Amino acid sequence: MLSRLVSILFFLLFCSCTHSVHFSHMSDILPGKQKGARYINVEAQRNVILSFVFNNDFVEDARQKLMAACPGHEITGINTKYITSHGFASYTDKIRIRALCLD
């Protein structure tokens, strides 16, 4: 019975994952210009395995995707979330951006 309990505890401790939101920021919305606006969503991420980082430009990638999703138009109401998902010996940082593209 004790070995089964230890096995379950070991499994839960080393095979579980967690998620955390580090911050969520909302920018100003330009007054009176929401008519005809559309929402755009972008996401970028980086994976870190055993403290080895493979992409340090993931925030810039998210910004470039945001600009490409609304070319030549004004962007307002930007909601940025920085999220980390933890796994066994690794984690993933994510930037999620939702904004209004004013046409």
PDB file of C-alpha atoms in Angstrom:
ATOM      1  CA  MET A   1       0.000   0.000   0.000  1.00  0.00           C
ATOM      2  CA  LEU A   2       2.813   2.388   0.870  1.00  0.00           C
ATOM      3  CA  SER A   3       4.654   1.702  -2.382  1.00  0.00           C
ATOM      4  CA  ARG A   4       1.487   2.451  -4.352  1.00  0.00           C
ATOM      5  CA  LEU A   5       1.063   5.748  -2.485  1.00  0.00           C
ATOM      6  CA  VAL A   6       4.692   6.698  -3.140  1.00  0.00           C
ATOM      7  CA  SER A   7       4.256   5.819  -6.825  1.00  0.00           C
ATOM      8  CA  ILE A   8       1.172   7.990  -7.128  1.00  0.00           C
ATOM      9  CA  LEU A   9       2.890  10.865  -5.335  1.00  0.00           C
ATOM     10  CA  PHE A  10       5.947  10.535  -7.585  1.00  0.00           C
ATOM     11  CA  PHE A  11       3.741  10.526 -10.691  1.00  0.00           C
ATOM     12  CA  LEU A  12       1.797  13.609  -9.599  1.00  0.00           C
ATOM     13  CA  LEU A  13       4.938  15.485  -8.596  1.00  0.00           C
ATOM     14  CA  PHE A  14       6.965  14.891 -11.750  1.00  0.00           C
ATOM     15  CA  CYS A  15       4.327  14.509 -14.464  1.00  0.00           C
ATOM     16  CA  SER A  16       2.021  17.374 -13.663  1.00  0.00           C
ATOM     17  CA  CYS A  17       2.113  20.766 -15.286  1.00  0.00           C
ATOM     18  CA  THR A  18       1.211  24.269 -14.203  1.00  0.00           C
ATOM     19  CA  HIS A  19       0.275  27.471 -15.963  1.00  0.00           C
ATOM     20  CA  SER A  20       0.738  31.019 -14.783  1.00  0.00           C
ATOM     21  CA  VAL A  21      -0.189  34.419 -16.149  1.00  0.00           C
ATOM     22  CA  HIS A  22       2.596  36.867 -15.326  1.00  0.00           C
ATOM     23  CA  PHE A  23       0.771  39.945 -16.510  1.00  0.00           C
ATOM     24  CA  SER A  24      -2.143  41.092 -18.596  1.00  0.00           C
ATOM     25  CA  HIS A  25      -1.999  44.643 -19.899  1.00  0.00           C
ATOM     26  CA  MET A  26      -4.676  46.648 -21.720  1.00  0.00           C
ATOM     27  CA  SER A  27      -3.801  49.792 -23.646  1.00  0.00           C
ATOM     28  CA  ASP A  28      -6.036  52.787 -24.252  1.00  0.00           C
ATOM     29  CA  ILE A  29      -8.822  52.617 -26.813  1.00  0.00           C
ATOM     30  CA  LEU A  30      -9.111  55.574 -29.135  1.00  0.00           C
ATOM     31  CA  PRO A  31     -12.500  57.212 -28.488  1.00  0.00           C
ATOM     32  CA  GLY A  32     -15.137  57.177 -31.212  1.00  0.00           C
ATOM     33  CA  LYS A  33     -13.191  55.074 -33.713  1.00  0.00           C
ATOM     34  CA  GLN A  34     -14.446  51.571 -32.930  1.00  0.00           C
ATOM     35  CA  LYS A  35     -17.052  51.533 -35.708  1.00  0.00           C
ATOM     36  CA  GLY A  36     -15.835  49.203 -38.454  1.00  0.00           C
ATOM     37  CA  ALA A  37     -13.018  47.857 -36.284  1.00  0.00           C
ATOM     38  CA  ARG A  38     -12.146  44.174 -36.254  1.00  0.00           C
ATOM     39  CA  TYR A  39     -10.349  42.075 -33.646  1.00  0.00           C
ATOM     40  CA  ILE A  40      -6.990  40.547 -34.453  1.00  0.00           C
ATOM     41  CA  ASN A  41      -5.301  37.813 -32.393  1.00  0.00           C
ATOM     42  CA  VAL A  42      -1.642  36.827 -32.521  1.00  0.00           C
ATOM     43  CA  GLU A  43       0.517  34.490 -30.447  1.00  0.00           C
ATOM     44  CA  ALA A  44       4.222  33.786 -30.249  1.00  0.00           C
ATOM     45  CA  GLN A  45       6.106  31.418 -27.971  1.00  0.00           C
ATOM     46  CA  ARG A  46       9.494  30.103 -26.995  1.00  0.00           C
ATOM     47  CA  ASN A  47      10.383  26.711 -25.571  1.00  0.00           C
ATOM     48  CA  VAL A  48      12.944  26.285 -22.812  1.00  0.00           C
ATOM     49  CA  ILE A  49      14.246  22.769 -22.188  1.00  0.00           C
ATOM     50  CA  LEU A  50      16.683  22.135 -19.326  1.00  0.00           C
ATOM     51  CA  SER A  51      17.410  25.903 -19.218  1.00  0.00           C
ATOM     52  CA  PHE A  52      18.375  26.009 -22.915  1.00  0.00           C
ATOM     53  CA  VAL A  53      16.541  28.844 -24.645  1.00  0.00           C
ATOM     54  CA  PHE A  54      16.000  28.438 -28.384  1.00  0.00           C
ATOM     55  CA  ASN A  55      14.223  31.709 -29.298  1.00  0.00           C
ATOM     56  CA  ASN A  56      14.849  35.052 -27.626  1.00  0.00           C
ATOM     57  CA  ASP A  57      12.925  37.080 -30.203  1.00  0.00           C
ATOM     58  CA  PHE A  58       9.444  35.732 -29.529  1.00  0.00           C
ATOM     59  CA  VAL A  59       8.099  39.096 -28.310  1.00  0.00           C
ATOM     60  CA  GLU A  60       9.366  40.803 -31.456  1.00  0.00           C
ATOM     61  CA  ASP A  61       7.815  37.976 -33.497  1.00  0.00           C
ATOM     62  CA  ALA A  62       4.451  38.710 -31.855  1.00  0.00           C
ATOM     63  CA  ARG A  63       4.791  42.417 -32.643  1.00  0.00           C
ATOM     64  CA  GLN A  64       5.633  41.671 -36.281  1.00  0.00           C
ATOM     65  CA  LYS A  65       2.612  39.339 -36.562  1.00  0.00           C
ATOM     66  CA  LEU A  66       0.405  42.063 -35.056  1.00  0.00           C
ATOM     67  CA  MET A  67       1.635  44.646 -37.563  1.00  0.00           C
ATOM     68  CA  ALA A  68       1.188  42.182 -40.453  1.00  0.00           C
ATOM     69  CA  ALA A  69      -2.387  41.386 -39.397  1.00  0.00           C
ATOM     70  CA  CYS A  70      -3.386  45.060 -39.749  1.00  0.00           C
ATOM     71  CA  PRO A  71      -1.187  46.551 -42.492  1.00  0.00           C
ATOM     72  CA  GLY A  72      -1.500  50.287 -43.037  1.00  0.00           C
ATOM     73  CA  HIS A  73      -4.206  50.748 -40.400  1.00  0.00           C
ATOM     74  CA  GLU A  74      -4.262  52.001 -36.852  1.00  0.00           C
ATOM     75  CA  ILE A  75      -4.163  49.481 -33.988  1.00  0.00           C
ATOM     76  CA  THR A  76      -5.764  50.253 -30.628  1.00  0.00           C
ATOM     77  CA  GLY A  77      -7.108  48.458 -27.555  1.00  0.00           C
ATOM     78  CA  ILE A  78      -4.106  46.161 -27.330  1.00  0.00           C
ATOM     79  CA  ASN A  79      -4.479  43.428 -24.692  1.00  0.00           C
ATOM     80  CA  THR A  80      -1.187  41.646 -24.021  1.00  0.00           C
ATOM     81  CA  LYS A  81      -0.853  38.502 -21.903  1.00  0.00           C
ATOM     82  CA  TYR A  82       2.438  36.905 -20.885  1.00  0.00           C
ATOM     83  CA  ILE A  83       1.875  33.267 -19.917  1.00  0.00           C
ATOM     84  CA  THR A  84       4.177  30.440 -18.834  1.00  0.00           C
ATOM     85  CA  SER A  85       3.265  26.764 -19.070  1.00  0.00           C
ATOM     86  CA  HIS A  86       5.490  24.461 -17.028  1.00  0.00           C
ATOM     87  CA  GLY A  87       6.184  20.832 -17.823  1.00  0.00           C
ATOM     88  CA  PHE A  88       8.729  18.295 -16.700  1.00  0.00           C
ATOM     89  CA  ALA A  89      12.231  19.840 -17.102  1.00  0.00           C
ATOM     90  CA  SER A  90      10.846  22.412 -19.560  1.00  0.00           C
ATOM     91  CA  TYR A  91       8.539  25.353 -19.894  1.00  0.00           C
ATOM     92  CA  THR A  92       6.969  27.454 -22.636  1.00  0.00           C
ATOM     93  CA  ASP A  93       6.662  31.237 -22.549  1.00  0.00           C
ATOM     94  CA  LYS A  94       3.781  32.641 -24.589  1.00  0.00           C
ATOM     95  CA  ILE A  95       2.764  36.131 -25.603  1.00  0.00           C
ATOM     96  CA  ARG A  96      -0.877  36.477 -26.638  1.00  0.00           C
ATOM     97  CA  ILE A  97      -2.035  39.757 -28.124  1.00  0.00           C
ATOM     98  CA  ARG A  98      -5.587  40.748 -28.987  1.00  0.00           C
ATOM     99  CA  ALA A  99      -6.203  44.168 -30.500  1.00  0.00           C
ATOM    100  CA  LEU A 100      -8.629  46.258 -32.545  1.00  0.00           C
ATOM    101  CA  CYS A 101      -7.645  47.015 -36.126  1.00  0.00           C
ATOM    102  CA  LEU A 102      -9.279  50.265 -37.224  1.00  0.00           C
ATOM    103  CA  ASP A 103     -10.158  50.067 -40.924  1.00  0.00           C
TER     104      ASP A 103
END
